[in-house]
Each structure stands twice: as structure tokens, then as C-alpha cells.
Tab-separated table of C-alpha atoms and ligand atoms in Angstrom:
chain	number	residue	atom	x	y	z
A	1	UNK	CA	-27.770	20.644	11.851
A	2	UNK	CA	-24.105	19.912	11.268
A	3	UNK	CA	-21.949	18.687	13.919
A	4	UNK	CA	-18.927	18.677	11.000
A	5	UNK	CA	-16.870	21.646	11.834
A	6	UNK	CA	-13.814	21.160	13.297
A	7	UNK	CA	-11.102	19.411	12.469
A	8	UNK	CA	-11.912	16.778	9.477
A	9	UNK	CA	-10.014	13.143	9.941
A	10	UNK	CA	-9.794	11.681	6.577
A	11	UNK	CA	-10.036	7.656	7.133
A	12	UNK	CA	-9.719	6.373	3.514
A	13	UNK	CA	-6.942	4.201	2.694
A	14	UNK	CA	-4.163	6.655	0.895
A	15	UNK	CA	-3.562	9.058	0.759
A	16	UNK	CA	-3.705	9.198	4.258
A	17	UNK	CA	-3.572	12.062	7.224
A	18	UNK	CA	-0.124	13.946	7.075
A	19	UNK	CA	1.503	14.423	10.166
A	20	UNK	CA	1.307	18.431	11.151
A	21	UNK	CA	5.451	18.011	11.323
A	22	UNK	CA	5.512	16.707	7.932
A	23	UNK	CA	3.525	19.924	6.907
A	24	UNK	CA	5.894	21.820	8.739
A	25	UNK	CA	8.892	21.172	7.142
A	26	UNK	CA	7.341	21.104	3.738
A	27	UNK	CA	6.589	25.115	4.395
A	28	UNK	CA	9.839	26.253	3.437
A	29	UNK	CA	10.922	28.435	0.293
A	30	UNK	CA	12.720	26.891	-2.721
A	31	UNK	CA	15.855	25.191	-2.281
A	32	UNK	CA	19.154	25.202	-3.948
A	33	UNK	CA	19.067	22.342	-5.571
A	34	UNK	CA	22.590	22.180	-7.117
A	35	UNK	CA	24.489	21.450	-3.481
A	36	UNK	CA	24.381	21.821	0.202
A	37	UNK	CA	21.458	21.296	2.580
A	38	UNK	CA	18.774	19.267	0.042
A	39	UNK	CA	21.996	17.458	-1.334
A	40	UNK	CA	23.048	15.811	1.860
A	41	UNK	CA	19.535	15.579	3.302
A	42	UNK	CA	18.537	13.207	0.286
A	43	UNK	CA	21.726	11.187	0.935
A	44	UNK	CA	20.163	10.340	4.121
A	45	UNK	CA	16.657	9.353	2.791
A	46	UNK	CA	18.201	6.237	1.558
A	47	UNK	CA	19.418	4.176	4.157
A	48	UNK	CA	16.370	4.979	6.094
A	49	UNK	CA	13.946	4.191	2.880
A	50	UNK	CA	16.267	0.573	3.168
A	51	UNK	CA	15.476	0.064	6.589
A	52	UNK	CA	11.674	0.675	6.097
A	53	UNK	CA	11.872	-2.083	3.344
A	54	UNK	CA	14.144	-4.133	5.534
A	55	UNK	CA	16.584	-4.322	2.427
A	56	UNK	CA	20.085	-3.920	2.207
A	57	UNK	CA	19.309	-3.779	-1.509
A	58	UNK	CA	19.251	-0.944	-3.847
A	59	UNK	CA	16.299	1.848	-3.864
A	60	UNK	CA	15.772	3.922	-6.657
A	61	UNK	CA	12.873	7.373	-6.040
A	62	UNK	CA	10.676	8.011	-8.437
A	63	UNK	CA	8.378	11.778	-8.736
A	64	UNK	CA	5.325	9.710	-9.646
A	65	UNK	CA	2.149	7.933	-7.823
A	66	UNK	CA	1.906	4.536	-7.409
A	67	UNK	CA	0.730	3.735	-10.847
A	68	UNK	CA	4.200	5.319	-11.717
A	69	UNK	CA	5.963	2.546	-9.558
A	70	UNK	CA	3.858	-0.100	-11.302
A	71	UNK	CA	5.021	1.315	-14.552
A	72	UNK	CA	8.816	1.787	-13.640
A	73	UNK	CA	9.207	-1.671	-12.063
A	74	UNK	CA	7.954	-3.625	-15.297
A	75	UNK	CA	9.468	-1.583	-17.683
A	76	UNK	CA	13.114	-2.655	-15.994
A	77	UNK	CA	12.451	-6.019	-15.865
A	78	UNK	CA	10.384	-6.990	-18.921
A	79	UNK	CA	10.633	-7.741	-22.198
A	80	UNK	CA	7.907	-7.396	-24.653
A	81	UNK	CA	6.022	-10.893	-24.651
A	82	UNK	CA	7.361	-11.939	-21.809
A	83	UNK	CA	4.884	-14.126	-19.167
A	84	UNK	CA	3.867	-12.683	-16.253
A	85	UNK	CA	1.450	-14.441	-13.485
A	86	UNK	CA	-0.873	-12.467	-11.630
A	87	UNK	CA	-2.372	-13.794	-8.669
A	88	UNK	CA	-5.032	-11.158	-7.413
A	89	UNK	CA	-7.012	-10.784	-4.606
A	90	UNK	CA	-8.891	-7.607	-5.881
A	91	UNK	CA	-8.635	-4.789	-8.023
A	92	UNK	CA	-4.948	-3.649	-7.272
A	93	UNK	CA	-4.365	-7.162	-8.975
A	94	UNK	CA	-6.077	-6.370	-11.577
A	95	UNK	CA	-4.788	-2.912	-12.176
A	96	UNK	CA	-0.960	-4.233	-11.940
A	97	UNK	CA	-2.056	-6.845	-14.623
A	98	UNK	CA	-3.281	-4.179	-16.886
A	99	UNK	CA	-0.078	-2.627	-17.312
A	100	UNK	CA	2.061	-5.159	-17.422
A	101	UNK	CA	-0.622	-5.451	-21.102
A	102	UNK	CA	0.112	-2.076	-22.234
A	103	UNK	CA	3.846	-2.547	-21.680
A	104	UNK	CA	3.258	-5.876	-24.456
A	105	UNK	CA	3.876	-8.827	-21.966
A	106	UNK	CA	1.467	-11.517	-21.751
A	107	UNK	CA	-0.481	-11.808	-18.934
A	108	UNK	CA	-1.585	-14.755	-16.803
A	109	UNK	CA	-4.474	-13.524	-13.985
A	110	UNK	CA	-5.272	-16.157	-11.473
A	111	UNK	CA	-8.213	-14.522	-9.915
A	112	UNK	CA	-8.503	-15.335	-6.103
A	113	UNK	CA	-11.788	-14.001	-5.454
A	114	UNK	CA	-12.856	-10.718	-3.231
A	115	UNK	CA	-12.433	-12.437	-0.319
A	116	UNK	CA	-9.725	-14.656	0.553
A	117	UNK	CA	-5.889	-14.339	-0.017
A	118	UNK	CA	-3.611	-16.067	-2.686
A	119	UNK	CA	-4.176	-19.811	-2.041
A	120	UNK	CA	-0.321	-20.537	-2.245
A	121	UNK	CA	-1.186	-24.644	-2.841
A	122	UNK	CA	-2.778	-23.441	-6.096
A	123	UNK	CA	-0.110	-20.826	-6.886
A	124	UNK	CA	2.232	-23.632	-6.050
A	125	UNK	CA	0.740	-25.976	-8.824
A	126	UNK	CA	0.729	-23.583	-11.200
A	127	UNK	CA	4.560	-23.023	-10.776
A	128	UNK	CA	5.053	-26.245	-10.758
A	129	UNK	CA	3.198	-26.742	-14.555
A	130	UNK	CA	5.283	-24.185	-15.616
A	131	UNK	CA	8.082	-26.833	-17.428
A	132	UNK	CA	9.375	-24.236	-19.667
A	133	UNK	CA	9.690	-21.310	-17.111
A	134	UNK	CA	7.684	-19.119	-19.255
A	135	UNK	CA	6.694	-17.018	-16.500
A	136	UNK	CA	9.094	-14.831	-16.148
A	137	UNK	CA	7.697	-12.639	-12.651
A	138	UNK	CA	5.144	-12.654	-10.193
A	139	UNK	CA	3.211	-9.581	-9.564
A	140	UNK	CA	1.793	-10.110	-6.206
A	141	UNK	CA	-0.299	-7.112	-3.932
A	142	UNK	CA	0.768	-7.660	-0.239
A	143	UNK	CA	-2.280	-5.654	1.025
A	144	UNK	CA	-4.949	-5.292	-2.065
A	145	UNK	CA	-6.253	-1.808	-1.028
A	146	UNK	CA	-10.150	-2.406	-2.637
A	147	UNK	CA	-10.813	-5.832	-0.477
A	148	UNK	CA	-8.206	-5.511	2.407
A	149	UNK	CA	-6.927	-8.804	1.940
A	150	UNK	CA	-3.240	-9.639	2.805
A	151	UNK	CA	-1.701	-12.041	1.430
A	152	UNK	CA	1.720	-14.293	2.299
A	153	UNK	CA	4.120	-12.885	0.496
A	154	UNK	CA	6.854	-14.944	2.167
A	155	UNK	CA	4.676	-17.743	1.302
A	156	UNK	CA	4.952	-16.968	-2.419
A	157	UNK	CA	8.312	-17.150	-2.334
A	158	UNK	CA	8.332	-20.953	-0.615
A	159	UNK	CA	5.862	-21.884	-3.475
A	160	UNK	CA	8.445	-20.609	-6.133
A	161	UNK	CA	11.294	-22.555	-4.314
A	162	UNK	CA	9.638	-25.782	-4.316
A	163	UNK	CA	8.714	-25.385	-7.561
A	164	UNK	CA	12.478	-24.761	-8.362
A	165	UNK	CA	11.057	-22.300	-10.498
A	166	UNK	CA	13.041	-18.862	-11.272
A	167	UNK	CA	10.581	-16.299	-11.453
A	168	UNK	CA	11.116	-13.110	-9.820
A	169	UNK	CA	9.037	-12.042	-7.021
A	170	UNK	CA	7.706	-8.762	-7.122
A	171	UNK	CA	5.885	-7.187	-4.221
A	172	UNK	CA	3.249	-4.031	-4.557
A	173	UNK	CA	3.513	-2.888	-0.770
A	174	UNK	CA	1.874	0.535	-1.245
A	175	UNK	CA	-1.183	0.386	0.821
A	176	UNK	CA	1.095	-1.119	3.743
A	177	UNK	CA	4.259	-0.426	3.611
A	178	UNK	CA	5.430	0.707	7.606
A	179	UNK	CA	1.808	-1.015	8.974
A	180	UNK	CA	1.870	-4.687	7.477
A	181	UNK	CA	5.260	-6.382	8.927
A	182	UNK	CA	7.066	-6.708	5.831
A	183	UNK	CA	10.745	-7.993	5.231
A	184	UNK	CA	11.982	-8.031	1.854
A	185	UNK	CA	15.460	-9.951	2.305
A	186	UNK	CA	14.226	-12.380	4.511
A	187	UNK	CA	11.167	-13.261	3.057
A	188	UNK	CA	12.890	-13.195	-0.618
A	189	UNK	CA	11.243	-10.523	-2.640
A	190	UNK	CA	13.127	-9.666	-5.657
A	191	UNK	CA	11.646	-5.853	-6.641
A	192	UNK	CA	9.341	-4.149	-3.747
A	193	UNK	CA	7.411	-1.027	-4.692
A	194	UNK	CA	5.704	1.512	-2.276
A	195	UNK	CA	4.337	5.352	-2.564
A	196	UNK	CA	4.932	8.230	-0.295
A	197	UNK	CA	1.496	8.987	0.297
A	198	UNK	CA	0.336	5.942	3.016
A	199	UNK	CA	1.972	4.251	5.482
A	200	UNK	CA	4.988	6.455	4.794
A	201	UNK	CA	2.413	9.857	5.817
A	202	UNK	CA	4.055	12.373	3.004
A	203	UNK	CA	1.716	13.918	-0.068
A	204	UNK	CA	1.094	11.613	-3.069
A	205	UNK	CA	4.227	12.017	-5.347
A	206	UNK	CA	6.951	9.833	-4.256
A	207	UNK	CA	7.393	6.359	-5.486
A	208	UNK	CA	10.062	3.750	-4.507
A	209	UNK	CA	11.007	0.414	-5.514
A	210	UNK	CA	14.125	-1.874	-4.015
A	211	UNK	CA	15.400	-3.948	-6.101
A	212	UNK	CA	18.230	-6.812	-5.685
A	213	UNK	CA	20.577	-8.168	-7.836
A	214	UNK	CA	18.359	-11.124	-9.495
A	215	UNK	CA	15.981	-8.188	-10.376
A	216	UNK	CA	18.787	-5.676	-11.836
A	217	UNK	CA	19.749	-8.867	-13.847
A	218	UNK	CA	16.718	-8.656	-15.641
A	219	UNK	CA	17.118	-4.924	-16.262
A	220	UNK	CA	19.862	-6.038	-17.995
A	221	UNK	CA	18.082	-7.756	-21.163
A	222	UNK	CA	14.651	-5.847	-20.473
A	223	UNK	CA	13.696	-4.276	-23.538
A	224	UNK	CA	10.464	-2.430	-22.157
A	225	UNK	CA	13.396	-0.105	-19.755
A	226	UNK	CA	13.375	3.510	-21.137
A	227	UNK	CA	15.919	6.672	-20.083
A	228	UNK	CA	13.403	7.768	-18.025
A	229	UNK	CA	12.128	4.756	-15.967
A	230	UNK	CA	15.504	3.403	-16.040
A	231	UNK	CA	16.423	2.273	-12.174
A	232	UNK	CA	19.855	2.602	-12.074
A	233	UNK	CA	20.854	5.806	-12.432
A	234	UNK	CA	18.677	6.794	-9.538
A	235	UNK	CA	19.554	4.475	-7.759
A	236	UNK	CA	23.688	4.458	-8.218
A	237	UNK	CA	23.853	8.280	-9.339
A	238	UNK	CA	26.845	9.696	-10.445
A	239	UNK	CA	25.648	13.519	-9.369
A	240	UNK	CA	22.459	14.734	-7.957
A	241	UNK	CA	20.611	15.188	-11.248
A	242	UNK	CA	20.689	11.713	-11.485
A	243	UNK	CA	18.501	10.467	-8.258
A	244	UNK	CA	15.412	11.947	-10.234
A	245	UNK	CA	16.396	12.120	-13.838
A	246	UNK	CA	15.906	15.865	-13.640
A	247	UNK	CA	14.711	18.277	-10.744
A	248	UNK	CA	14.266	16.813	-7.540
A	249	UNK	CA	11.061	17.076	-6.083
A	250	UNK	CA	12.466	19.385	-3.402
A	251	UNK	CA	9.530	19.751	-0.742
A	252	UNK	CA	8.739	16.309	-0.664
A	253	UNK	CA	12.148	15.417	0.086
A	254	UNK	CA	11.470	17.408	3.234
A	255	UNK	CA	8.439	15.780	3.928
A	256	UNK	CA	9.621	12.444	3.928
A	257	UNK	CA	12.586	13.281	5.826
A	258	UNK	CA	10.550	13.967	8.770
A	259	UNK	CA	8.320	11.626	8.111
A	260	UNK	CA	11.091	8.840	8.231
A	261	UNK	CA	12.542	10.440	11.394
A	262	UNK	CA	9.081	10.257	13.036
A	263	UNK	CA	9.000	6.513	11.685
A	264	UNK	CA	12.281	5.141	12.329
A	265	UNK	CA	13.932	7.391	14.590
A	266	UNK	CA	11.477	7.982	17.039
A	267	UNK	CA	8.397	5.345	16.805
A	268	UNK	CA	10.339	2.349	15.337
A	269	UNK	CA	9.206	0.341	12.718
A	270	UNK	CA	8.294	-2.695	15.136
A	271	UNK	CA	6.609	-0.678	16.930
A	272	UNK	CA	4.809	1.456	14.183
A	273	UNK	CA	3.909	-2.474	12.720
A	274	UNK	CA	2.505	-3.111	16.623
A	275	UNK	CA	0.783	0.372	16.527
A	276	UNK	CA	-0.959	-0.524	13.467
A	277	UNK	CA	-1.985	-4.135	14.197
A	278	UNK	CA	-3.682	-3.347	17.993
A	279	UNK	CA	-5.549	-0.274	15.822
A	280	UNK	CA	-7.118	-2.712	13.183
A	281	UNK	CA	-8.025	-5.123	16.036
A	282	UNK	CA	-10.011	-1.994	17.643
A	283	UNK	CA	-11.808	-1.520	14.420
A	284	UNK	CA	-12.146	-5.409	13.447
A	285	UNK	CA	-13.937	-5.564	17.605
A	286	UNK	CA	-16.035	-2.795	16.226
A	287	UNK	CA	-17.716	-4.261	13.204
A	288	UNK	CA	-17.721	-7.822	14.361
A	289	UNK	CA	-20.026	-6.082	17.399
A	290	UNK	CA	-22.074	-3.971	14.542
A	291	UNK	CA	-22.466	-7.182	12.309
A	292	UNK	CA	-24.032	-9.360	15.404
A	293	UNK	CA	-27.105	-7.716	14.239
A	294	UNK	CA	-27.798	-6.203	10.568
A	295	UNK	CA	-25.738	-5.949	7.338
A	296	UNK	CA	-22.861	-4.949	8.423
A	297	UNK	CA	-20.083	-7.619	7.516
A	298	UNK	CA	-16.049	-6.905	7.115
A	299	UNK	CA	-14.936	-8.090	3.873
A	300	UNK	CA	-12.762	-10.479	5.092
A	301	UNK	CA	-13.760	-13.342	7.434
A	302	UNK	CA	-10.407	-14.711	8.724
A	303	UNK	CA	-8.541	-11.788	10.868
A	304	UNK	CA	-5.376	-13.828	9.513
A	305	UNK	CA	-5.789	-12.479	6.202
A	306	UNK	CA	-7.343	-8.521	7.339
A	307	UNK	CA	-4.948	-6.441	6.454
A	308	UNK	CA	-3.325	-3.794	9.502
A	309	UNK	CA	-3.367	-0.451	7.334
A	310	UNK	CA	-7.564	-1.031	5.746
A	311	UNK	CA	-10.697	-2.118	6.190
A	312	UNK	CA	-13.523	-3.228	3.617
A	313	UNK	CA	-16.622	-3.693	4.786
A	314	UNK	CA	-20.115	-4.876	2.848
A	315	UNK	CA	-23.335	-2.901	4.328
A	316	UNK	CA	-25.723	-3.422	1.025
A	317	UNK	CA	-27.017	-0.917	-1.136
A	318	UNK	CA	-27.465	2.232	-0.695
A	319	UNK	CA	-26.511	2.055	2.737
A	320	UNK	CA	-22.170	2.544	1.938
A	321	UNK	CA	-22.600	5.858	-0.038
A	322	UNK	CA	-25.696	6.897	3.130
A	323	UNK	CA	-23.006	6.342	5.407
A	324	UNK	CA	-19.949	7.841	3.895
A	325	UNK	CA	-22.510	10.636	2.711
A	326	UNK	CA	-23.710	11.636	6.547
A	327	UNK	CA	-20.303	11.087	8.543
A	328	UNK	CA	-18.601	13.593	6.388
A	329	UNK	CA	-21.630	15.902	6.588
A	330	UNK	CA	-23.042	15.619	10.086
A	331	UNK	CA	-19.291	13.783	11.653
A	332	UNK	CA	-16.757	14.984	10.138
A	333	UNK	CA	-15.146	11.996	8.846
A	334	UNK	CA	-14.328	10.803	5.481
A	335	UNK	CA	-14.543	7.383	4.605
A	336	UNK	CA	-13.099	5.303	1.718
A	337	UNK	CA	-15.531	4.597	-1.505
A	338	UNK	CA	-16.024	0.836	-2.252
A	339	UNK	CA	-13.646	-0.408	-4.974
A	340	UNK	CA	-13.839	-2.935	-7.428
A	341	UNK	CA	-16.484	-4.331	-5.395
A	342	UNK	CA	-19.083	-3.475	-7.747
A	343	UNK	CA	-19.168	-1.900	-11.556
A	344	UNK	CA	-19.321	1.631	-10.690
A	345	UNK	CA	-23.247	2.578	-11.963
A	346	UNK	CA	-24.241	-0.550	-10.862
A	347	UNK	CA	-26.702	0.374	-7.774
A	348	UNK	CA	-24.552	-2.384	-5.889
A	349	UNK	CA	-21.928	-0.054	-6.070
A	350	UNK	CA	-23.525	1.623	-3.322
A	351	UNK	CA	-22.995	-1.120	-0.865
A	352	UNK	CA	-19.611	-0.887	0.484
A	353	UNK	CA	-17.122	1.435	1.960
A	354	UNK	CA	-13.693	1.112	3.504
A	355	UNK	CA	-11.755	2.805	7.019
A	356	UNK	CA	-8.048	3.556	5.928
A	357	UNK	CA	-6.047	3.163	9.348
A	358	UNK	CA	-2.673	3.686	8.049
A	359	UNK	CA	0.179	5.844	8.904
A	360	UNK	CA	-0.265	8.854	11.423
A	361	UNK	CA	-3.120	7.291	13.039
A	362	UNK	CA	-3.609	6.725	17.082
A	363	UNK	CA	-5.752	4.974	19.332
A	364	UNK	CA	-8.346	8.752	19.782
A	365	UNK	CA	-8.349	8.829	16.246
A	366	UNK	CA	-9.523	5.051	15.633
A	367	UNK	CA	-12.072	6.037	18.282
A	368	UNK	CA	-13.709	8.920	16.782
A	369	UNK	CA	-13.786	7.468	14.148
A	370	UNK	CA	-15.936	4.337	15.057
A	371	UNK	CA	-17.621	6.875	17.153
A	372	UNK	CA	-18.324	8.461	14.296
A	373	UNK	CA	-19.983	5.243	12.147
A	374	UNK	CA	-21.409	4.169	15.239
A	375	UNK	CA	-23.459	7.441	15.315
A	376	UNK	CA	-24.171	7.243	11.814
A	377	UNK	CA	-25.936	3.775	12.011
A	378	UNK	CA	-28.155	4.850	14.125
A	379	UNK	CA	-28.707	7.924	12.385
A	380	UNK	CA	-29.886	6.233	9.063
A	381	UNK	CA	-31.992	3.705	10.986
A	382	UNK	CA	-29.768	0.420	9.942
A	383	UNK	CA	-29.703	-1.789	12.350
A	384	UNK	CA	-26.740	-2.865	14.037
A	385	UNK	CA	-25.146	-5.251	17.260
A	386	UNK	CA	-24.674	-3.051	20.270
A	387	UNK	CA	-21.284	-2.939	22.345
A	388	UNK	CA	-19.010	-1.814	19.144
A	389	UNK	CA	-17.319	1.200	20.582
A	390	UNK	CA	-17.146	-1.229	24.248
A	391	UNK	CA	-15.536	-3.582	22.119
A	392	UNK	CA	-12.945	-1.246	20.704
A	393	UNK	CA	-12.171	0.566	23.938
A	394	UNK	CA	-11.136	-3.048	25.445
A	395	UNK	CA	-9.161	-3.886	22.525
A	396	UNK	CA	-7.346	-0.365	22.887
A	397	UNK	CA	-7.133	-0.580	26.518
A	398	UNK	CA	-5.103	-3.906	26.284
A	399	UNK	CA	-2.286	-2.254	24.869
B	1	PLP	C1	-2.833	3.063	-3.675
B	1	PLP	C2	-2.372	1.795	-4.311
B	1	PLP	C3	-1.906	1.739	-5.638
B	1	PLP	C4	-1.949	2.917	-6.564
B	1	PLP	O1	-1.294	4.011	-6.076
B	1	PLP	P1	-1.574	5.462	-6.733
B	1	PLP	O2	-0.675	6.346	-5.974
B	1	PLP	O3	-3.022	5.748	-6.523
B	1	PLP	O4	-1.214	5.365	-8.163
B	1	PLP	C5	-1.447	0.532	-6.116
B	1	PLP	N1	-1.438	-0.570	-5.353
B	1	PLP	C6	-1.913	-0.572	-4.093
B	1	PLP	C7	-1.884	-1.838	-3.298
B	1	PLP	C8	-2.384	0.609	-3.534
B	1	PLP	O5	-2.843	0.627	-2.278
């Protein structure tokens, strides 16, 4: 027996659920997409996608995933053999890293472990033995998406100013942009990059980066920029064709619109950042409550450093894929694989799984949800602490 049919909630961490308004005003027919309506509507994308980056800064769109954004925001700042540091707190890190090596810099990884942030005393040292200023950027993951971890990215930036050291400081906000508080003036980020397709509830397709003037200095002597990655243009066009470097990606345009309006307009961002943090306590009550008893265990010990938009969590072998396996048959839920916790084909691959709770999620969502893993605990015979979904429901009923 199934108990799967109706509506599916899809709780990985990106892309996430879509708002049925989104949706809505992505069902349209094709646009005109020399002037008028589409023209002026993606005028006003910008000073909203500003405010959700709490920039006054530039903002340049990309039609591209996140990888694209990784890509685009190297290749305008870098030269080949240039230094770059990463400090990584789990395979986004890593994957950030990797390009920056395809793209011909050189590439410094100061590996933080699975389970605890950037240690900023160490990052700090590091800077500091930096004499030459070889490194030329920082590639830092606010939220790394495979562990959950969140790390201080206003921190970073107090390391790099007691070092007196001139690197830029580049942020990768796309698991949690709009749930993790983030403010890219005041906390000093040089070049931000998000997608459309988490905290910012639109398809996959969209990706953003801000950039200030120190970083569009670089783009100045950056030989890895090329036509087509090339920031400014889209981001100071001089007609329409510009913004994208070719066709516009019309319907997602439409999507974000309302997505923004929902956001900004309507929610607020504080309060969308509030939204998201009392959610992620409700889940965090949950497994602490689960873990009293069993193998359950969230990734990351100190709630300081849990990230508000996903959770990783460690249940041993087989028992992640089990789970994920019978809540999207039997519950109708789909939960996030394990990543980078593991080699994939190694049997410990099997032992983890992670609850996306970003973007157009609410409090009866987060609730079925645990509902659902609650149900499938005891449905595979692991044991677990009792009072989980108790736990939750006070959590939730504080707000
Ligand atoms: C999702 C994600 C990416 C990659 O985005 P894609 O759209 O899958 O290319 C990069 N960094 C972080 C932190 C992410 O969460």
C-alpha cells in the first residue's frame, strides 16, 4: 500500500518548490521581446534583485545554473595563474575550486572539514603569511549545500582587513540567498553570486552575481573574461539585447518577477530571513528529539553554524537511501541525496540524506514533512528518541 498520491512536496535543497503564482505567470505565450511589456518588466527585476543582495552595487543576469555563475564570476576577475584561496566547508568548496583549475589559476584549498565552518583565526593566519599578496580572491560558500554548514562571511572580510591584505571577497550565496541573512555592502563582499532556482523559488536557469567597483577593477586586467561571460554589458546595457548577450530568457523573467514581488513586496526579506530561521529550528527540535535515541545525528553540532535554508543529517548505511526510498514511495516526500559525504559507490554513501527548507516553504509544510520521516523511522524499524514532531510543533507554535 501507497499512501503517496496526492500532492508530492519536494524537500531537497534546490531546486526547490515553485510557488503556484510563479507557475502562473510563467503560463503565458511568447513575448515580444524587442520592446514593451518584457522590456520594462526586466527594468524592474533589478533594483529588486539589489535589494535581495542588499547591494547598491551592480547585478549582471546570466541564462545559466549555478555552475554558470561560478564560471562567469572567475572568468571576470581572473587572470590565468593567478592565486586563489579556497576555504571549504564541503563539496560546494570543492566544486568552486575546481573551476577556478580549468579556468588556469592556481588554487589554494584549505579544507575545513564536513563539519564545522571556516575557522576565520586560521583563515586569518593564512592572510596574514601571504607577504606578497599572491592571493588574489577568496572563494568562500556562505551556506555549503552538501554539509549545511554556514559560515561568517562578514567574518572573512574582518580577517582580510586585519591582515591588510587586498584580496577580493567573493561570496557563493546560492543555496541561501533570501533564507540566510545576508548583506553584501555591509558585511564587505566584493562579487556575490546566487541562482534562480532556491531561495529565490523560480525554475533552474537564472544566475546572478553583484559585483562592486573593487571587483569590476579586476575585470579590467582579467584575461580569463570572454564576450560571452563578460559582466558589463549585462549589467550597464546599452539596449535590451545586451542584459543577456542574446535572447532573453523570456518566461523566467516572469517567474522571477512574481517571485520577487511575493519576496520583497509582500513577505519582506526580514521577514522571509525570520520565516526561514523559526522553520530550521522546527526541524533542528525534530532530529535533536530523533537522535536522543539511535543514529540519527544532524551534520552539524553547533545550531550557530546550521544553516536556515538545509539540513544534513548522518543516519548510517543503508538507512539514508531506506529512508529517502520509502517517504517518496509510501509519503510522498522527496528528500535530498547525501553529497560529498561519501564516494558515491562506496556503501557509506548510503548513510546520509538532507531536508531542503528553502524558499516557498511554511510552517504545514515543515510539518508534513517531519511527519513524514517520523513515520518512516518507524516504518524501517530504526530506532529513534520520541517527542520529535512535539518538539517541532512547540518550536512552530512560538512564533
Ligand atoms: C546549488 C548550488 C550550486 C550549484 O548550482 P547549480 O545550479 O546546480 O549549478 C553551487 N553552490 C551552492 C552553494 C549551491 O547550493
Amino acid at each position: 500500500m501507497t499512501l503517496g498520491h496526492g500532492r508530492h512536496t519536494l524537500a531537497i535543497p534546490g531546486p526547490s518548490v515553485i510557488p503556484d503564482r510563479v507557475l502562473a505567470a510563467m503560463h503565458r505565450p511568447a513575448p515580444n521581446i524587442y520592446s514593451g511589456e518584457l522590456v520594462e518588466m526586466t527594468h524592474s527585476l533589478i533594483p529588486d534583485l539589489k535589494a535581495v543582495a542588499r547591494t547598491t552595487h551592480a547585478v549582471a543576469i546570466y541564462i545559466g545554473n549555478g555552475h554558470a555563475v561560478w564560471e562567469a564570476a572567475l572568468a571576470n576577475v581572473l587572470s590565468r595563474g593567478d592565486h586563489v584561496l579556497v576555504p571549504a566547508t564541503g563539496r560546494f568548496g570543492f566544486g568552486w575550486g575546481e573551476m577556478a583549475t580549468r579556468l588556469g589559476a592556481e588554487v589554494e584549498v584549505m579544507d575545513f572539514g564536513k563539519r564545522a565552518p571556516v575557522d576565520l583565526a586560521r583563515l586569518e593566519e593564512r592572510l596574514v603569511a601571504d607577504k606578497a599578496h599572491k592571493i588574489k580572491a577568496i572563494l568562500a560558500v556562505q551556506t555549503d549545500t552538501s554539509t549545511s554548514i554556514r559560515s561568517d562571511i562578514a567574518g572573512m572580510r574582518a580577517a582580510l582587513d586585519r591582515a591588510g591584505h587586498p584580496a577580493l571577497l567573493m561570496a557563493d550565496c546560492i543555496a541561501c540567498l533570501a533564507c540566510d541573512v545576508f548583506h553584501m555592502d555591509d558585511w564587505g563582499v566584493d562579487i556575490t553570486i546566487s541562482g534562480s532556482q532556491k531561495g529565490l523559488m523560480t525554475p533552474p536557469g537564472l544566475g546572478f552575481i553583484w559585483f562592486n567597483d573593487r571587483a569590476d577593477a579586476a575585470r579590467e586586467t582579467a584575461n580569463c573574461v570572454t564576450h560571452y561571460w563578460d559582466w558589463r554589458p549585462r549589467a550597464a546595457p546599452d539596449d535590451y539585447y545586451q542584459y543577456f548577450a542574446g535572447t532573453s530568457p523570456t518566461h523566467h523573467l516572469y517567474g522571477l518577477r512574481e517571485a520577487l514581488t511575493m519576496l520583497l513586496h509582500e513577505e519582506g526579506l526580514e521577514a522571509a530571513w525570520a520565516r526561514h530561521e523559526k522553520l530550521a529550528r522546527a526541524v533542528w527540535a525534530a532530529f535533536e528529539a530523533w537522535g536522543q535515541e539511535g543514529p540519527v545525528e544532524l551534520n552539524v553540532a553547533d545550531p550557530a553554524h546550521r544553516s536556515h535554508a538545509v539540513t544534513s543529517v548522518r543516519i548510517g548505511s543503508p538507512h539514508g537511501t531506506a529512508l529517502r526510498d520509502w517517504l517518496s514511495e509510501k509519503a510522498g516526500v522527496t528528500l535530498g541525496i547525501g553529497l560529498g559525504m561519501a564516494p558515491p559507490g562506496d556503501p557509506a554513501w548510503h548513510g546520509f540524506f538532507r531536508v531542503g527548507h528553502m524558499g516557498h516553504v511554511n510552517a504545514h509544510m515543515i510539518m508534513g514533512t517531519l511527519g513524514a520521516i517520523d513515520a518512516g523511522l518507524k516504518a524501517l524499524g530504526l530506532p529513534h528518541g520520541k517527542g520529535a514532531l512535539e518538539a517541532a510543533s512547540q518550536v512552530i507554535s512560538e512564533a
